[in-house]
Coordinates of C-alpha atoms in Angstrom, one line a residue:
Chain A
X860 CA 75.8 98.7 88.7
X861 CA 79.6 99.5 88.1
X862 CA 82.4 99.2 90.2
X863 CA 85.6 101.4 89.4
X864 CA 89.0 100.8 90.4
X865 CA 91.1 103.8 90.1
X866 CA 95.0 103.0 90.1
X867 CA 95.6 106.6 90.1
X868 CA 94.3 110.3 91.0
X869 CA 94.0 111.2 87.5
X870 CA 91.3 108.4 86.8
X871 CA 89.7 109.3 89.9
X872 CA 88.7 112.7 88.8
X873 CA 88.5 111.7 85.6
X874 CA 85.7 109.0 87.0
X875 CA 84.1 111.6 89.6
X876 CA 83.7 113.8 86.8
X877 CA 81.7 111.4 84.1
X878 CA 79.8 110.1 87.5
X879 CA 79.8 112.6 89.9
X880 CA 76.7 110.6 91.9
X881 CA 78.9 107.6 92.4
X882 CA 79.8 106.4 95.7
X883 CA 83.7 106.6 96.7
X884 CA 84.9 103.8 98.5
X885 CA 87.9 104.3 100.7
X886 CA 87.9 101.7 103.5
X887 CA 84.6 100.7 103.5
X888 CA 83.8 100.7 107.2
X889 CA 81.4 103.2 107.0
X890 CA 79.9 102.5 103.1
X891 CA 79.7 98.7 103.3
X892 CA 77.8 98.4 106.2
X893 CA 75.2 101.1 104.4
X894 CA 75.7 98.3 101.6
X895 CA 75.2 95.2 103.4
X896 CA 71.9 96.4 105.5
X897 CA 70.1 97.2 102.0
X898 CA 70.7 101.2 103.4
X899 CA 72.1 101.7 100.1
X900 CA 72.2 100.6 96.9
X901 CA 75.0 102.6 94.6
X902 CA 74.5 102.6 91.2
X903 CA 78.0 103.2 90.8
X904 CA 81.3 102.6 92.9
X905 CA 84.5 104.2 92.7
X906 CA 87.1 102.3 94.8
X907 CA 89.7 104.4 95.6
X908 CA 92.0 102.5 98.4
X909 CA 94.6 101.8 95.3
X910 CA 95.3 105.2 94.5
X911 CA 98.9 105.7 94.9
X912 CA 98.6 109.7 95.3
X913 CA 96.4 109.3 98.1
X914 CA 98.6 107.3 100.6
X915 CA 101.2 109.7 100.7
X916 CA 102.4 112.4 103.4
X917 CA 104.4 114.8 103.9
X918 CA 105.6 117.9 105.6
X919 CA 106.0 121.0 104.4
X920 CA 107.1 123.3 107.1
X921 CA 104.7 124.0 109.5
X922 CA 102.0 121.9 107.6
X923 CA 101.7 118.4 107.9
X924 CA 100.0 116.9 104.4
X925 CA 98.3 113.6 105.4
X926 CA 97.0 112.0 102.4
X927 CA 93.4 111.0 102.5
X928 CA 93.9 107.2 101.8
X929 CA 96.6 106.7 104.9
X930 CA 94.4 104.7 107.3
X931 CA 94.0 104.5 111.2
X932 CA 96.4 102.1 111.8
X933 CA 99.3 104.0 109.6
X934 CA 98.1 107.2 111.6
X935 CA 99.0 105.1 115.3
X936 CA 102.5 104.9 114.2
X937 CA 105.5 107.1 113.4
X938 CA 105.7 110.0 112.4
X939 CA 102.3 110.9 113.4
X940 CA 102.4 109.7 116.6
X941 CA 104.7 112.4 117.5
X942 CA 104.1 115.3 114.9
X943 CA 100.4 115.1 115.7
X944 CA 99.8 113.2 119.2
X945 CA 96.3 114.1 119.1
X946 CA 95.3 112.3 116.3
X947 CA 97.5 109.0 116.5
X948 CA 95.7 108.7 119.9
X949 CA 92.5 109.4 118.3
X950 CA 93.1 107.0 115.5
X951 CA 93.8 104.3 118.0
X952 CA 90.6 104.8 119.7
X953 CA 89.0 103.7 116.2
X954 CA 86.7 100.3 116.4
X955 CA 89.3 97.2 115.9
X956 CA 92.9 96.9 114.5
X957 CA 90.4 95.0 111.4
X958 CA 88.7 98.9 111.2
X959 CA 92.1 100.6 111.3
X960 CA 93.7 98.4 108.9
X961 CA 90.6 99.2 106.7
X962 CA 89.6 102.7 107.6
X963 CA 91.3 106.3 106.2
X964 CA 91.4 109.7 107.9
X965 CA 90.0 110.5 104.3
X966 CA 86.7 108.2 105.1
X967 CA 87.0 109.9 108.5
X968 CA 86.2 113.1 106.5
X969 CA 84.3 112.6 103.6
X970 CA 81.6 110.8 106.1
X971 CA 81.7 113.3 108.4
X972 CA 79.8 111.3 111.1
X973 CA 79.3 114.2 114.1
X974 CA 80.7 111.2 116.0
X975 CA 84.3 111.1 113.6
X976 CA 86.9 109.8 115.8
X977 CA 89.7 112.5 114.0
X978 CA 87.2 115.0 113.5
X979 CA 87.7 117.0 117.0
X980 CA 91.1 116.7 116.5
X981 CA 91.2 118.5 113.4
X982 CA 88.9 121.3 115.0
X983 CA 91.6 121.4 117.9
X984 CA 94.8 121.7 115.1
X985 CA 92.6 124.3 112.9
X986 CA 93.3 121.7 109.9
X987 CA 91.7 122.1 106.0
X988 CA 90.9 120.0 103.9
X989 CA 92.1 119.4 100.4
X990 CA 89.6 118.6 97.3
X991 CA 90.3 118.0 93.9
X992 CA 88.4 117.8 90.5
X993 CA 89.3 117.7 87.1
X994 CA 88.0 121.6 87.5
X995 CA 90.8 122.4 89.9
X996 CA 92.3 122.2 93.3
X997 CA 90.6 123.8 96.5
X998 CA 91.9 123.6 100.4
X999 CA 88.5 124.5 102.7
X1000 CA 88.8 125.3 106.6
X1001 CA 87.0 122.7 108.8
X1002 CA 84.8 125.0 109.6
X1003 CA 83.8 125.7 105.9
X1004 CA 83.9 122.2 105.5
X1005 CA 81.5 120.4 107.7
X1006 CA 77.6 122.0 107.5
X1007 CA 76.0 119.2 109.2
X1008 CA 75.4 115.9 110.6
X1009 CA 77.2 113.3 107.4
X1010 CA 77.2 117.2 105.1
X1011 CA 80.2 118.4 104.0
X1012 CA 80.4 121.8 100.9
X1013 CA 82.3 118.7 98.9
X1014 CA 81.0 119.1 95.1
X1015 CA 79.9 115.9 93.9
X1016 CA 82.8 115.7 91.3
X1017 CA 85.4 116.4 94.0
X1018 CA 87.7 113.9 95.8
X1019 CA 88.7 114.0 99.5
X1020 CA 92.3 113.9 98.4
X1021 CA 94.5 115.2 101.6
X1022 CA 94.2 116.7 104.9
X1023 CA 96.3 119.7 106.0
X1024 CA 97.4 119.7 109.4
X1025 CA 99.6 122.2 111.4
X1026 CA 102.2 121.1 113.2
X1027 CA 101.9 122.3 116.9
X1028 CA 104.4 122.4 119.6
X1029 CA 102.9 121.3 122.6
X1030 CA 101.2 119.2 124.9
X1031 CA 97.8 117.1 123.2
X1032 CA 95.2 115.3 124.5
X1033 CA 92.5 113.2 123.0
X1034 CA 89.8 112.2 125.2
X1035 CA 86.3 109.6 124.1
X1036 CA 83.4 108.3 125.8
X1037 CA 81.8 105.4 125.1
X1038 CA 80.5 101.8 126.6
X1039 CA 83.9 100.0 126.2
X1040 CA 87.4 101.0 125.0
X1041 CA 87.6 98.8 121.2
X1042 CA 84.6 99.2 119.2
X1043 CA 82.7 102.3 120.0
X1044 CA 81.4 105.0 118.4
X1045 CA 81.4 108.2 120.6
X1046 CA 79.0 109.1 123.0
X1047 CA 81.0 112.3 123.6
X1048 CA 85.0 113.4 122.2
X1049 CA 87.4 116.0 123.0
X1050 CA 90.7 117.3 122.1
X1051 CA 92.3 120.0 123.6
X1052 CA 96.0 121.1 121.4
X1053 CA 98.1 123.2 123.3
X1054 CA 100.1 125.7 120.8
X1055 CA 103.5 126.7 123.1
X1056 CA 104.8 128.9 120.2
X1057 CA 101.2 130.8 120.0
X1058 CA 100.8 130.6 123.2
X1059 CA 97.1 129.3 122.5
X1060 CA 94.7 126.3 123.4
X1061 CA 92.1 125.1 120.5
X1062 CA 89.3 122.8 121.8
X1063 CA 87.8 120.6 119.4
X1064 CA 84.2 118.9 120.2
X1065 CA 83.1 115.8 118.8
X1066 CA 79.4 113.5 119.4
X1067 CA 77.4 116.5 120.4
X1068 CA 76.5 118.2 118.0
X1069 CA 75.8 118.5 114.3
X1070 CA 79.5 119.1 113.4
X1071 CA 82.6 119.0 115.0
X1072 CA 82.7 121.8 117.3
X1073 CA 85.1 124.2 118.4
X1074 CA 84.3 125.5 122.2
X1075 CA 85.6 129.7 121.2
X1076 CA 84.7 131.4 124.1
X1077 CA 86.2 128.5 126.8
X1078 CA 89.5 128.6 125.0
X1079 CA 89.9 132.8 125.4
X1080 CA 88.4 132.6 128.6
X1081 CA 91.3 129.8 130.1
X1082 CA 93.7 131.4 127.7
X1083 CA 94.1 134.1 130.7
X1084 CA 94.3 131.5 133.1
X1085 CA 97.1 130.5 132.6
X1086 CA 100.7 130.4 132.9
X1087 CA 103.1 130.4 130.0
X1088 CA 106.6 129.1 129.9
X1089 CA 108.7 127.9 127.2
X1090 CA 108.0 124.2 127.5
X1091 CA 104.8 124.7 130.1
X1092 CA 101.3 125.5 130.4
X1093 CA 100.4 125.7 134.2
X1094 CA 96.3 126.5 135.3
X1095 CA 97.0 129.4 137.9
X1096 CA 94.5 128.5 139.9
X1097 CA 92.8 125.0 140.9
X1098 CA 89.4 125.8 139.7
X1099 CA 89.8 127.1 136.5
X1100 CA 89.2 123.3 134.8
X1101 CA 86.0 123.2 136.4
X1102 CA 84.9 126.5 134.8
X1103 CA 86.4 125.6 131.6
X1104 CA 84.0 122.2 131.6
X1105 CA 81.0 124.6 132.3
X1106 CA 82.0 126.5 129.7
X1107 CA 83.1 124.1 127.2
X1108 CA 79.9 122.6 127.4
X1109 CA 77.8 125.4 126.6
X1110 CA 79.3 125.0 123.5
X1111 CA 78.1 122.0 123.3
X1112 CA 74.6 121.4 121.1
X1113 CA 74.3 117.6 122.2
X1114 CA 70.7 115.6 120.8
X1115 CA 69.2 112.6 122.5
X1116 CA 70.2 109.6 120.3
X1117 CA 70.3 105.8 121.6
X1118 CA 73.8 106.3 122.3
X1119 CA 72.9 108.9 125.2
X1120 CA 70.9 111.6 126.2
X1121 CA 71.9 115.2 125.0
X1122 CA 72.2 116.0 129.2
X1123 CA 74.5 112.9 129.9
X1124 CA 76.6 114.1 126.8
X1125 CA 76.6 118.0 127.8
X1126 CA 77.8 116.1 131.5
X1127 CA 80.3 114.3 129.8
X1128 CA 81.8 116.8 127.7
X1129 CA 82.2 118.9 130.8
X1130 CA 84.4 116.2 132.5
X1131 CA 86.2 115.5 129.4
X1132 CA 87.6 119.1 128.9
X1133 CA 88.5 119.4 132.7
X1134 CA 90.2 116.2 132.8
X1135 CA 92.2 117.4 129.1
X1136 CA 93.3 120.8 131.0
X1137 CA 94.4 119.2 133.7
X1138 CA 96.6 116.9 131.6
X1139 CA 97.8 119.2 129.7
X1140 CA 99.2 121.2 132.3
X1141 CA 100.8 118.4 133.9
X1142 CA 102.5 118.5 130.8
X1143 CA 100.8 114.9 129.6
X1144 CA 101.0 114.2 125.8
Chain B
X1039 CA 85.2 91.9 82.2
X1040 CA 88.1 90.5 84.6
X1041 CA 90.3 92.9 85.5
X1042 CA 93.6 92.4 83.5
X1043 CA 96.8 92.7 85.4
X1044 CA 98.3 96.0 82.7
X1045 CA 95.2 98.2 82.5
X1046 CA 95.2 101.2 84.6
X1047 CA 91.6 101.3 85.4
X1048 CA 89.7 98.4 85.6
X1049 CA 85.5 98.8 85.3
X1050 CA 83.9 95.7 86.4
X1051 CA 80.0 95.9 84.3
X1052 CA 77.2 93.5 85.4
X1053 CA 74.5 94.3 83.3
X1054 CA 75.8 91.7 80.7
X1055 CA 76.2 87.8 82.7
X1056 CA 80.2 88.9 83.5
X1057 CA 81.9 88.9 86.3
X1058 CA 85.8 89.5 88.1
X1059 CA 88.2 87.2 89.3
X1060 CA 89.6 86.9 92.9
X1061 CA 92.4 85.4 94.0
X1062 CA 92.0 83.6 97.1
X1063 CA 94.3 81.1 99.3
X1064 CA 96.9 81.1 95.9
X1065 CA 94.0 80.2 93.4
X1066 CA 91.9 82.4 91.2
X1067 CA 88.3 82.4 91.4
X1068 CA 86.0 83.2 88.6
X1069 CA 83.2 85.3 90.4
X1070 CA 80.1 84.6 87.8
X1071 CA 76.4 86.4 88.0
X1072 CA 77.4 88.1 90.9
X1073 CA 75.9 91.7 92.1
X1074 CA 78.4 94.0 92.6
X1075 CA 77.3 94.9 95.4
X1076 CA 78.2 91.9 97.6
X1077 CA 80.8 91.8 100.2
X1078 CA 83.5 89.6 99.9
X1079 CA 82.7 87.7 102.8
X1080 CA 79.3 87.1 101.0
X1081 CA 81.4 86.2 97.9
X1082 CA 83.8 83.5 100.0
X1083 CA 80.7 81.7 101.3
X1084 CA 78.1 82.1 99.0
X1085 CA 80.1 82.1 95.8
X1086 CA 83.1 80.6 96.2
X1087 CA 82.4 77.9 98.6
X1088 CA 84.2 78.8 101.3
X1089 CA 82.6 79.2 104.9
X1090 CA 85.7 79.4 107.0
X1091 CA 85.1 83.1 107.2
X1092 CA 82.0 83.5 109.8
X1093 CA 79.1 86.0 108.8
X1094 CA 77.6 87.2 112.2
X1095 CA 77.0 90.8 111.8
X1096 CA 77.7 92.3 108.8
X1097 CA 79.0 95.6 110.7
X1098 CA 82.8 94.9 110.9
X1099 CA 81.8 94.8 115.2
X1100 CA 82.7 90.9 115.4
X1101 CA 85.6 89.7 113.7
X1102 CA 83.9 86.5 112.9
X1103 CA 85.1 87.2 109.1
X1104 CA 88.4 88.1 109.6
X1105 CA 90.6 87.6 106.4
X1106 CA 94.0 88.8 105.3
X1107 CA 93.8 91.6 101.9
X1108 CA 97.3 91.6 100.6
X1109 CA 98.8 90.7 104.1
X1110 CA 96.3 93.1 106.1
X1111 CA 94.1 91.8 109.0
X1112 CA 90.3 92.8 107.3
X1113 CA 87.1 92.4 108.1
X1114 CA 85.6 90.9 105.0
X1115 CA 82.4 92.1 105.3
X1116 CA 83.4 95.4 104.7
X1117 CA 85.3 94.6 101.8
X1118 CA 83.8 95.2 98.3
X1119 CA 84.0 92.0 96.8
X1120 CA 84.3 93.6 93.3
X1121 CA 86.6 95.7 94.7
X1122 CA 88.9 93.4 95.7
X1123 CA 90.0 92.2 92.1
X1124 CA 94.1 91.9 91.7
X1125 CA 94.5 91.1 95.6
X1126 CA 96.0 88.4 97.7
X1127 CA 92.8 86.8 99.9
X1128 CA 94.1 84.9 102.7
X1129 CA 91.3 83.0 104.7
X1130 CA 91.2 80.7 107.4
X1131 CA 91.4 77.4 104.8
X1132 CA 94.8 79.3 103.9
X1133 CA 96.1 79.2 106.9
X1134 CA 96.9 75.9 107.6
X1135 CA 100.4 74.0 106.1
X1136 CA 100.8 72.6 102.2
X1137 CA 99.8 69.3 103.5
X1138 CA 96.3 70.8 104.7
X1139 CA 97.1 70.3 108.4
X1140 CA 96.1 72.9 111.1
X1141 CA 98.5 75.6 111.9
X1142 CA 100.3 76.5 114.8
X1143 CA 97.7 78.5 115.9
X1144 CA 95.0 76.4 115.4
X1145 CA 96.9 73.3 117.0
X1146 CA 96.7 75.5 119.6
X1147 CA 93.4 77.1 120.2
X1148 CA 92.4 73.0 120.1
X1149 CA 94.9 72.0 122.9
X1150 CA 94.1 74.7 125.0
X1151 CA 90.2 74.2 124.3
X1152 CA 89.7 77.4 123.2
X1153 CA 87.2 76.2 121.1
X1154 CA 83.1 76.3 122.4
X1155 CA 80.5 76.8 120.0
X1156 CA 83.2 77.7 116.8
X1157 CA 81.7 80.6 115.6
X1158 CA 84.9 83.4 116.4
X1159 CA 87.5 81.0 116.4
X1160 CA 88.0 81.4 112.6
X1161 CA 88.5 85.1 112.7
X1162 CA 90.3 84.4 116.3
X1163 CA 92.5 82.8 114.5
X1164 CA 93.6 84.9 111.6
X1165 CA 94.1 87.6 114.7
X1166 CA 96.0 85.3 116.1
X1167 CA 98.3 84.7 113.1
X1168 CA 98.5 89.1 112.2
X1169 CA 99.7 89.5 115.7
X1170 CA 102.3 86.7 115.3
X1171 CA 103.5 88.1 111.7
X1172 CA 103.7 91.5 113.6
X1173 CA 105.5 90.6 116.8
X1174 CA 106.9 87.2 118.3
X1175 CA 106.4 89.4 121.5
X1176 CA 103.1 90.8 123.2
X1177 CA 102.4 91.6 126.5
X1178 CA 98.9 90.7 128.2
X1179 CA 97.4 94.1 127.5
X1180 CA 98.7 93.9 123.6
X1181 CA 96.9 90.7 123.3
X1182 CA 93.8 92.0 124.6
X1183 CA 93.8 94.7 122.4
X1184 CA 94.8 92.7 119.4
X1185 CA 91.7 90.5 119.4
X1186 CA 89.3 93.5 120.6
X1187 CA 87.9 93.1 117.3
X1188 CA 86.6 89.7 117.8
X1189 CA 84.0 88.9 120.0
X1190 CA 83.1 85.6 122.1
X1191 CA 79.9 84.8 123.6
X1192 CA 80.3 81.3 124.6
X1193 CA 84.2 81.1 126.8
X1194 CA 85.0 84.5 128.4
X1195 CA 87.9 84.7 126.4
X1196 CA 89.8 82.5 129.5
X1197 CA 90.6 79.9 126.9
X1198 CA 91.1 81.9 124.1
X1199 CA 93.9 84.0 125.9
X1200 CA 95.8 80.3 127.1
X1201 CA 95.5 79.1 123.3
X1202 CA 97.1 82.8 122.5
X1203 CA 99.9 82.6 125.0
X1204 CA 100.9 78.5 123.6
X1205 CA 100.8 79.5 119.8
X1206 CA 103.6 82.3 120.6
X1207 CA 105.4 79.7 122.8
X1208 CA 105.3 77.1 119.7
X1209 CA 105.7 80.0 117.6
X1210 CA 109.4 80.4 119.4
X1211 CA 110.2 76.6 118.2
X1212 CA 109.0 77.3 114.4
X1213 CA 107.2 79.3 112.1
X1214 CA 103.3 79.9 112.3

């Protein structure tokens, strides 16, 4: 066994690409537990949490370039917290402050748990995902991206190295279900990302199903719902939340698991997205 | 091969009888004949003979091995031992003064018996200590949160929260 410290993106790649089987080590929340049950035994480790290139963000316009190394607790904080409210609420939602010390939106992604804390929030902001190898650079869609439950298109050889996210004007809201609030993994996650500018609503879906979702036909059915104004988003009638649950969870392609039953999370899905419209037409962040 | 300060990339080999080098509570360790694949809280205990750091589930869900990585509250069990060469290792036997005498926060978690059975209040206490290097101020609810990663099963966290609220009143008179 061999263990690998990159100190920069360069040897990364460079490492990926000699041993493209190896198993990349951001955080370790996720990998070491794998490690520590006997779950898996890596013939080769490539630690990648002292990569410079990788703890970096920044914004380029409309695009917000969060570096796959910055970690939940970073992601709590300014400037997140206000360019992207979704996810800093999302990241705080993550296990302990010891996990978000520890764990990276990058982890977040290259795992691709269906139960991701940032994963429906990336759905909800239509965000991509940048790779790297020494071949070249790519930047996939989510929904390119993630193919199923931990499968992602990532090529062996290529790195999780950023996440692009647009900036949105607008009100966010981040909504989980679990047993307690610190140190759960979903039963059911929402996020609904109001786009003011647009004048459009994404829904992202997280915990019930294969992938992170997006709930389509709910968003261009309450798009016509409502009521635009510069700075607002008002429902025009009291009932349309409750059909936007409904439909929200017929996008929904929930599995029994011993976290819940697929009805319980098609159920909580449902309340989730009518409670997220209602919030964000009272204008809630 | 121990990782030497000036290389850029540093490959740690275990099929020959080598191993890496931690540096833990100011002192470097010489990890020998280890697998590579152990955690570093199963490197503190096992290898370095030090059991401060509690192993209870080996899922990062307790707290029970909470450590400080270059200044960041960790659970150690989900730290790659290997992976942790060229770091500062803070544990719960580094907490205490130069003279080896509890800190602060441990004075306190013992007046306020906060102490039952033991087994969280070494990762209780390194919480205790990253929320005081963080804030000399924290309301109820930012306590609570603070130490959600560390579970009780003996006090009901009565104690715990009473030895939380006299280490930040001594913490006003002194440092930690």
């Amino acid at each position: 066994m061999s263990v690998t410290v990159a100190r920069s993106l360069e040897e990364a790649l460079e490492s990926l690409a000699r041993a493209p089987h190896a198993l990349v080590l951001a955080g370790g929340t996720d990998a070491m537990v794998e490690i520590n049950f006997g779950h898996r035994r890596p013939l080769d480790v490539l630690a990648v949490d002292r990569v410079p290139e990788l703890a970096l963000w920044q914004r380029d316009g409309a695009i917000l370039r969060i570096g796959a190394g910055v970690t939940y607790t970073e992601l709590e904080g300014l400037p997140f917290s206000v360019l992207v409210p979704a996810l800093a609420h999302a990241s705080r939602t993550v296990g302990s402050p010891q996990i978000r010390n520890a764990g990276t939106i990058g982890g977040n992604v290259a795992t691709a748990s269906p139960a991701g804390d940032t994963l429906p929030v990336l759905v909800a902001l239509d965000a991509s995902i940048e790779l790297h190898s020494v071949e070249g650079v790519r930047v996939v869609p989510w929904h390119e991206y993630f193919v199923g439950p931990k499968r992602t298109t990532r090529r062996d050889n290529e790195l999780v190295v950023a996440v692009h996210v647009p900036v949105r004007r607008g009100p966010q809201v981040f909504l989980k279900v679990g047993t307690r609030n610190a140190m759960v993994i979903a039963v059911a996650s929402l996020c609904l990302a109001v786009d003011l500018d647009e004048r459009t609503l994404r829904c992202g879906l997280g915990a019930v199903g294969p992938v992170p979702l997006r709930a389509a036909e709910a968003e261009s059915w309450v798009v016509d719902q409502l009521h635009w104004t510069h700075d607002t988003v008002q429902l025009r009638s009291s009932s349309g939340a409750q059909e936007f649950g409904r439909l929200v969870a017929d996008a929904a392609r929930p599995i029994d698991d011993h976290r819940g039953t697929a009805a319980f999370r098609r159920h909580a899905i449902a309340v989730c997205a009518e409670r997220a419209l209602e919030r964000v037409c009272d204008g809630e962040r | 091969m121990t990782g030497h300060e000036s290389i850029d990339e540093t490959v740690v080999d275990a099929d020959t009888d080598v191993s890496y080098r931690l540096r833990v509570n100011g002192i470097d360790h010489d990890v020998a004949s280890a697998w590579l694949g152990e955690s570093l809280l199963y490197v503190l205990r096992e290898r370095l003979g030090l059991p401060g750091s509690k192993n209870a589930c080996e899922q990062g869900e307790c707290g029970s091995c909470s450590v400080f990585v270059d200044g960041l509250l960790v659970c150690s069990c989900l730290v790659l031992g290997a992976a942790a060469i060229d770091r500062t290792i803070v544990t719960v036997e580094g907490v205490g003064d130069e003279s080896g005498a509890p800190s602060l926060v441990q004075r306190a978690f013992v007046e306020a018996g906060a102490v039952q059975c033991g087994f969280c209040t070494p990762g209780l206490v390194m919480t205790v200590h990253d929320l005081l290097h963080r804030s000399r101020v924290a309301s109820d609810l930012e306590i609570r949160e603070a130490i959600s990663g560390n579970l009780c099963r003996c006090t009901g966290y009565g104690r715990i929260l009473d030895a939380i609220e006299r280490a930040f009143a001594a913490a006003d008179e002194g440092p930690p």
